[in-house]
Amino acid sequence: LLPGTNRQPIAMFITALVIGFLGSLHCAGMCSPLAMAVTNLSKPAFINRLTYIGGRILSYGVQGVVAASVGSLFEFTGLQTAFSISLGLLLIIAGFAGITSFNVPFISTGIQKLTTFIKIMLSNFIKQKTKLSLIITGMLNGLLPCGLTYIALTYCLTITNPVEGFFYMLIFGLGTLPVMLGLTTIMQT
């Protein structure tokens, strides 16, 4: 680091990378089957994987812009830590208890409808077998409900600059790249 530089953004981006990398085993379980299905459509499979994963990471970046924009309207800085810890504990408890769904009136129904719509769109784009459809499929996959992504997005609520929110989530997504790319490559051989 250069003298006089602000260390906070660097630490913030390192944190995003570490969260993405450590959480990528979750991504491998949830996203790898789709990555395998999508990237196995045509040759070269490795380029197709990168294209698909790139779309997913781009989707995370866009979500970071939205979260940081919302965060710039409110003062979430003091609440972010408590919210992240509470959400994390809730996810751990749900995992140990075997709870696969929560029913929050209005929200659960909306998320279910959105998820169904995204799955229909995924099915349509998978059939197209083009580079653009791979990018869009990755972007749609990035929109599917994911607790790990939500945890990363809670930090973006404390960022008041949408560009920093974009890069935070982009780096978070890049943290998932080694496992997502490596696992799908290993499973392919």
PDB file of C-alpha atoms in Angstrom:
ATOM      1  CA  LEU A   1       0.000   0.000   0.000  1.00  0.00           C
ATOM      2  CA  LEU A   2       1.148   3.494  -0.761  1.00  0.00           C
ATOM      3  CA  PRO A   3       1.489   5.937   2.135  1.00  0.00           C
ATOM      4  CA  GLY A   4      -1.675   7.951   2.569  1.00  0.00           C
ATOM      5  CA  THR A   5      -3.938   5.494   0.730  1.00  0.00           C
ATOM      6  CA  ASN A   6      -7.254   4.512   2.204  1.00  0.00           C
ATOM      7  CA  ARG A   7      -6.962   0.936   3.469  1.00  0.00           C
ATOM      8  CA  GLN A   8     -10.703   0.449   4.009  1.00  0.00           C
ATOM      9  CA  PRO A   9     -11.632  -0.256   0.337  1.00  0.00           C
ATOM     10  CA  ILE A  10      -8.728  -2.696  -0.004  1.00  0.00           C
ATOM     11  CA  ALA A  11      -9.796  -4.573   3.141  1.00  0.00           C
ATOM     12  CA  MET A  12     -13.406  -4.476   1.929  1.00  0.00           C
ATOM     13  CA  PHE A  13     -12.477  -6.075  -1.401  1.00  0.00           C
ATOM     14  CA  ILE A  14     -10.234  -8.687   0.246  1.00  0.00           C
ATOM     15  CA  THR A  15     -13.170  -9.571   2.496  1.00  0.00           C
ATOM     16  CA  ALA A  16     -15.431  -9.956  -0.547  1.00  0.00           C
ATOM     17  CA  LEU A  17     -12.888 -12.253  -2.200  1.00  0.00           C
ATOM     18  CA  VAL A  18     -12.486 -14.386   0.940  1.00  0.00           C
ATOM     19  CA  ILE A  19     -16.261 -14.668   1.481  1.00  0.00           C
ATOM     20  CA  GLY A  20     -16.712 -15.700  -2.144  1.00  0.00           C
ATOM     21  CA  PHE A  21     -13.897 -18.233  -2.022  1.00  0.00           C
ATOM     22  CA  LEU A  22     -14.836 -19.785   1.337  1.00  0.00           C
ATOM     23  CA  GLY A  23     -18.502 -19.875   0.401  1.00  0.00           C
ATOM     24  CA  SER A  24     -17.829 -21.323  -3.037  1.00  0.00           C
ATOM     25  CA  LEU A  25     -18.304 -24.881  -1.781  1.00  0.00           C
ATOM     26  CA  HIS A  26     -21.926 -23.861  -1.289  1.00  0.00           C
ATOM     27  CA  CYS A  27     -21.914 -22.545  -4.868  1.00  0.00           C
ATOM     28  CA  ALA A  28     -20.451 -25.829  -6.088  1.00  0.00           C
ATOM     29  CA  GLY A  29     -23.363 -27.740  -4.605  1.00  0.00           C
ATOM     30  CA  MET A  30     -26.046 -25.336  -5.758  1.00  0.00           C
ATOM     31  CA  CYS A  31     -24.764 -23.992  -9.101  1.00  0.00           C
ATOM     32  CA  SER A  32     -22.467 -26.732 -10.449  1.00  0.00           C
ATOM     33  CA  PRO A  33     -25.262 -28.937 -11.799  1.00  0.00           C
ATOM     34  CA  LEU A  34     -26.569 -26.031 -13.861  1.00  0.00           C
ATOM     35  CA  ALA A  35     -23.040 -25.074 -14.907  1.00  0.00           C
ATOM     36  CA  MET A  36     -22.447 -28.645 -16.065  1.00  0.00           C
ATOM     37  CA  ALA A  37     -25.717 -28.746 -17.993  1.00  0.00           C
ATOM     38  CA  VAL A  38     -25.162 -25.385 -19.641  1.00  0.00           C
ATOM     39  CA  THR A  39     -21.492 -25.708 -20.518  1.00  0.00           C
ATOM     40  CA  ASN A  40     -21.783 -29.231 -21.812  1.00  0.00           C
ATOM     41  CA  LEU A  41     -24.009 -28.092 -24.671  1.00  0.00           C
ATOM     42  CA  SER A  42     -21.271 -27.458 -27.194  1.00  0.00           C
ATOM     43  CA  LYS A  43     -17.514 -27.230 -27.592  1.00  0.00           C
ATOM     44  CA  PRO A  44     -15.337 -25.651 -26.261  1.00  0.00           C
ATOM     45  CA  ALA A  45     -16.788 -26.459 -22.846  1.00  0.00           C
ATOM     46  CA  PHE A  46     -14.157 -24.467 -20.893  1.00  0.00           C
ATOM     47  CA  ILE A  47     -15.001 -21.225 -22.746  1.00  0.00           C
ATOM     48  CA  ASN A  48     -18.689 -21.945 -22.239  1.00  0.00           C
ATOM     49  CA  ARG A  49     -18.110 -22.375 -18.491  1.00  0.00           C
ATOM     50  CA  LEU A  50     -16.261 -19.068 -18.326  1.00  0.00           C
ATOM     51  CA  THR A  51     -19.027 -17.353 -20.296  1.00  0.00           C
ATOM     52  CA  TYR A  52     -21.764 -18.764 -18.063  1.00  0.00           C
ATOM     53  CA  ILE A  53     -19.871 -18.018 -14.832  1.00  0.00           C
ATOM     54  CA  GLY A  54     -19.061 -14.533 -16.145  1.00  0.00           C
ATOM     55  CA  GLY A  55     -22.786 -13.886 -16.575  1.00  0.00           C
ATOM     56  CA  ARG A  56     -23.421 -15.036 -13.008  1.00  0.00           C
ATOM     57  CA  ILE A  57     -20.672 -12.773 -11.663  1.00  0.00           C
ATOM     58  CA  LEU A  58     -21.978  -9.830 -13.714  1.00  0.00           C
ATOM     59  CA  SER A  59     -25.400 -10.406 -12.168  1.00  0.00           C
ATOM     60  CA  TYR A  60     -23.831 -10.180  -8.715  1.00  0.00           C
ATOM     61  CA  GLY A  61     -22.240  -6.872  -9.691  1.00  0.00           C
ATOM     62  CA  VAL A  62     -25.576  -5.435 -10.804  1.00  0.00           C
ATOM     63  CA  GLN A  63     -27.154  -6.559  -7.538  1.00  0.00           C
ATOM     64  CA  GLY A  64     -24.303  -4.798  -5.706  1.00  0.00           C
ATOM     65  CA  VAL A  65     -25.164  -1.560  -7.521  1.00  0.00           C
ATOM     66  CA  VAL A  66     -28.806  -1.872  -6.452  1.00  0.00           C
ATOM     67  CA  ALA A  67     -27.951  -2.707  -2.824  1.00  0.00           C
ATOM     68  CA  ALA A  68     -25.405   0.116  -2.549  1.00  0.00           C
ATOM     69  CA  SER A  69     -27.903   2.529  -4.122  1.00  0.00           C
ATOM     70  CA  VAL A  70     -30.501   1.545  -1.525  1.00  0.00           C
ATOM     71  CA  GLY A  71     -27.823   1.785   1.165  1.00  0.00           C
ATOM     72  CA  SER A  72     -27.006   5.322   0.082  1.00  0.00           C
ATOM     73  CA  LEU A  73     -30.587   6.315   0.891  1.00  0.00           C
ATOM     74  CA  PHE A  74     -30.497   4.964   4.455  1.00  0.00           C
ATOM     75  CA  GLU A  75     -28.014   4.654   7.309  1.00  0.00           C
ATOM     76  CA  PHE A  76     -27.389   0.908   7.592  1.00  0.00           C
ATOM     77  CA  THR A  77     -23.780   1.026   8.821  1.00  0.00           C
ATOM     78  CA  GLY A  78     -24.601   0.374  12.468  1.00  0.00           C
ATOM     79  CA  LEU A  79     -27.143  -2.345  11.678  1.00  0.00           C
ATOM     80  CA  GLN A  80     -25.154  -4.311   9.097  1.00  0.00           C
ATOM     81  CA  THR A  81     -23.097  -6.338  11.566  1.00  0.00           C
ATOM     82  CA  ALA A  82     -26.103  -7.312  13.680  1.00  0.00           C
ATOM     83  CA  PHE A  83     -28.156  -8.087  10.566  1.00  0.00           C
ATOM     84  CA  SER A  84     -25.381 -10.222   9.008  1.00  0.00           C
ATOM     85  CA  ILE A  85     -24.793 -12.175  12.225  1.00  0.00           C
ATOM     86  CA  SER A  86     -28.538 -12.711  12.730  1.00  0.00           C
ATOM     87  CA  LEU A  87     -29.021 -13.856   9.144  1.00  0.00           C
ATOM     88  CA  GLY A  88     -25.983 -16.146   9.377  1.00  0.00           C
ATOM     89  CA  LEU A  89     -27.232 -17.720  12.612  1.00  0.00           C
ATOM     90  CA  LEU A  90     -30.678 -18.145  11.115  1.00  0.00           C
ATOM     91  CA  LEU A  91     -29.206 -19.939   8.085  1.00  0.00           C
ATOM     92  CA  ILE A  92     -27.067 -22.199  10.313  1.00  0.00           C
ATOM     93  CA  ILE A  93     -30.054 -23.074  12.509  1.00  0.00           C
ATOM     94  CA  ALA A  94     -32.187 -23.732   9.431  1.00  0.00           C
ATOM     95  CA  GLY A  95     -29.473 -25.985   8.045  1.00  0.00           C
ATOM     96  CA  PHE A  96     -29.118 -28.039  11.227  1.00  0.00           C
ATOM     97  CA  ALA A  97     -32.871 -28.213  11.737  1.00  0.00           C
ATOM     98  CA  GLY A  98     -33.431 -29.388   8.167  1.00  0.00           C
ATOM     99  CA  ILE A  99     -35.688 -26.460   7.411  1.00  0.00           C
ATOM    100  CA  THR A 100     -35.817 -26.056   3.665  1.00  0.00           C
ATOM    101  CA  SER A 101     -38.232 -23.166   3.431  1.00  0.00           C
ATOM    102  CA  PHE A 102     -39.504 -20.273   5.475  1.00  0.00           C
ATOM    103  CA  ASN A 103     -42.988 -18.919   5.002  1.00  0.00           C
ATOM    104  CA  VAL A 104     -42.974 -15.165   5.439  1.00  0.00           C
ATOM    105  CA  PRO A 105     -46.343 -13.777   4.307  1.00  0.00           C
ATOM    106  CA  PHE A 106     -46.174 -11.848   1.025  1.00  0.00           C
ATOM    107  CA  ILE A 107     -42.382 -12.183   0.751  1.00  0.00           C
ATOM    108  CA  SER A 108     -42.246 -15.986   0.435  1.00  0.00           C
ATOM    109  CA  THR A 109     -44.960 -15.978  -2.214  1.00  0.00           C
ATOM    110  CA  GLY A 110     -43.184 -13.242  -4.163  1.00  0.00           C
ATOM    111  CA  ILE A 111     -39.844 -15.043  -4.000  1.00  0.00           C
ATOM    112  CA  GLN A 112     -41.486 -18.301  -5.075  1.00  0.00           C
ATOM    113  CA  LYS A 113     -43.110 -16.608  -8.086  1.00  0.00           C
ATOM    114  CA  LEU A 114     -39.825 -14.923  -9.009  1.00  0.00           C
ATOM    115  CA  THR A 115     -37.946 -18.222  -8.698  1.00  0.00           C
ATOM    116  CA  THR A 116     -40.500 -19.999 -10.901  1.00  0.00           C
ATOM    117  CA  PHE A 117     -40.235 -17.237 -13.519  1.00  0.00           C
ATOM    118  CA  ILE A 118     -36.416 -17.388 -13.462  1.00  0.00           C
ATOM    119  CA  LYS A 119     -36.475 -21.197 -13.844  1.00  0.00           C
ATOM    120  CA  ILE A 120     -38.752 -20.899 -16.889  1.00  0.00           C
ATOM    121  CA  MET A 121     -36.426 -18.291 -18.398  1.00  0.00           C
ATOM    122  CA  LEU A 122     -33.400 -20.504 -17.623  1.00  0.00           C
ATOM    123  CA  SER A 123     -35.040 -23.379 -19.460  1.00  0.00           C
ATOM    124  CA  ASN A 124     -35.698 -21.183 -22.493  1.00  0.00           C
ATOM    125  CA  PHE A 125     -32.147 -19.820 -22.664  1.00  0.00           C
ATOM    126  CA  ILE A 126     -30.474 -23.207 -22.118  1.00  0.00           C
ATOM    127  CA  LYS A 127     -32.211 -24.473 -25.267  1.00  0.00           C
ATOM    128  CA  GLN A 128     -30.760 -21.643 -27.395  1.00  0.00           C
ATOM    129  CA  LYS A 129     -27.132 -22.835 -27.078  1.00  0.00           C
ATOM    130  CA  THR A 130     -25.472 -19.513 -27.983  1.00  0.00           C
ATOM    131  CA  LYS A 131     -22.802 -17.441 -26.214  1.00  0.00           C
ATOM    132  CA  LEU A 132     -25.379 -14.750 -25.446  1.00  0.00           C
ATOM    133  CA  SER A 133     -27.760 -17.348 -24.002  1.00  0.00           C
ATOM    134  CA  LEU A 134     -24.907 -18.625 -21.782  1.00  0.00           C
ATOM    135  CA  ILE A 135     -24.323 -15.112 -20.430  1.00  0.00           C
ATOM    136  CA  ILE A 136     -28.038 -14.587 -19.826  1.00  0.00           C
ATOM    137  CA  THR A 137     -28.355 -18.023 -18.210  1.00  0.00           C
ATOM    138  CA  GLY A 138     -25.494 -17.134 -15.851  1.00  0.00           C
ATOM    139  CA  MET A 139     -27.113 -13.792 -15.061  1.00  0.00           C
ATOM    140  CA  LEU A 140     -30.445 -15.471 -14.334  1.00  0.00           C
ATOM    141  CA  ASN A 141     -28.688 -18.034 -12.142  1.00  0.00           C
ATOM    142  CA  GLY A 142     -27.172 -15.136 -10.189  1.00  0.00           C
ATOM    143  CA  LEU A 143     -30.703 -13.913  -9.457  1.00  0.00           C
ATOM    144  CA  LEU A 144     -31.886 -17.165  -7.895  1.00  0.00           C
ATOM    145  CA  PRO A 145     -32.360 -16.950  -4.114  1.00  0.00           C
ATOM    146  CA  CYS A 146     -29.069 -17.649  -2.331  1.00  0.00           C
ATOM    147  CA  GLY A 147     -28.291 -17.056   1.340  1.00  0.00           C
ATOM    148  CA  LEU A 148     -24.579 -16.598   0.648  1.00  0.00           C
ATOM    149  CA  THR A 149     -25.281 -13.897  -1.921  1.00  0.00           C
ATOM    150  CA  TYR A 150     -27.748 -12.221   0.435  1.00  0.00           C
ATOM    151  CA  ILE A 151     -25.104 -12.103   3.163  1.00  0.00           C
ATOM    152  CA  ALA A 152     -22.647 -10.428   0.767  1.00  0.00           C
ATOM    153  CA  LEU A 153     -25.364  -8.008  -0.332  1.00  0.00           C
ATOM    154  CA  THR A 154     -26.022  -6.942   3.269  1.00  0.00           C
ATOM    155  CA  TYR A 155     -22.539  -5.444   3.290  1.00  0.00           C
ATOM    156  CA  CYS A 156     -23.369  -3.547   0.099  1.00  0.00           C
ATOM    157  CA  LEU A 157     -26.167  -1.829   1.999  1.00  0.00           C
ATOM    158  CA  THR A 158     -23.452  -0.072   4.027  1.00  0.00           C
ATOM    159  CA  ILE A 159     -21.649   1.122   0.895  1.00  0.00           C
ATOM    160  CA  THR A 160     -22.862   4.515  -0.254  1.00  0.00           C
ATOM    161  CA  ASN A 161     -21.193   4.341  -3.664  1.00  0.00           C
ATOM    162  CA  PRO A 162     -22.919   2.128  -6.288  1.00  0.00           C
ATOM    163  CA  VAL A 163     -19.611   1.656  -8.165  1.00  0.00           C
ATOM    164  CA  GLU A 164     -18.004   0.231  -5.012  1.00  0.00           C
ATOM    165  CA  GLY A 165     -21.081  -1.981  -4.550  1.00  0.00           C
ATOM    166  CA  PHE A 166     -20.617  -3.270  -8.107  1.00  0.00           C
ATOM    167  CA  PHE A 167     -16.945  -4.078  -7.542  1.00  0.00           C
ATOM    168  CA  TYR A 168     -17.561  -5.591  -4.102  1.00  0.00           C
ATOM    169  CA  MET A 169     -20.038  -8.094  -5.541  1.00  0.00           C
ATOM    170  CA  LEU A 170     -17.905  -8.620  -8.648  1.00  0.00           C
ATOM    171  CA  ILE A 171     -14.952  -9.575  -6.455  1.00  0.00           C
ATOM    172  CA  PHE A 172     -17.245 -11.737  -4.316  1.00  0.00           C
ATOM    173  CA  GLY A 173     -18.230 -13.565  -7.508  1.00  0.00           C
ATOM    174  CA  LEU A 174     -14.605 -13.876  -8.590  1.00  0.00           C
ATOM    175  CA  GLY A 175     -13.919 -15.576  -5.259  1.00  0.00           C
ATOM    176  CA  THR A 176     -16.302 -18.349  -6.333  1.00  0.00           C
ATOM    177  CA  LEU A 177     -14.564 -18.776  -9.695  1.00  0.00           C
ATOM    178  CA  PRO A 178     -11.774 -21.233  -8.728  1.00  0.00           C
ATOM    179  CA  VAL A 179     -14.142 -23.793  -7.214  1.00  0.00           C
ATOM    180  CA  MET A 180     -16.878 -23.337  -9.816  1.00  0.00           C
ATOM    181  CA  LEU A 181     -14.466 -23.592 -12.723  1.00  0.00           C
ATOM    182  CA  GLY A 182     -12.265 -26.258 -11.159  1.00  0.00           C
ATOM    183  CA  LEU A 183     -15.082 -28.504  -9.974  1.00  0.00           C
ATOM    184  CA  THR A 184     -16.959 -28.441 -13.271  1.00  0.00           C
ATOM    185  CA  THR A 185     -13.701 -29.161 -15.120  1.00  0.00           C
ATOM    186  CA  ILE A 186     -12.838 -32.087 -12.837  1.00  0.00           C
ATOM    187  CA  MET A 187     -16.377 -33.483 -13.068  1.00  0.00           C
ATOM    188  CA  GLN A 188     -16.222 -33.210 -16.862  1.00  0.00           C
ATOM    189  CA  THR A 189     -13.144 -35.474 -17.150  1.00  0.00           C
TER     190      THR A 189
END
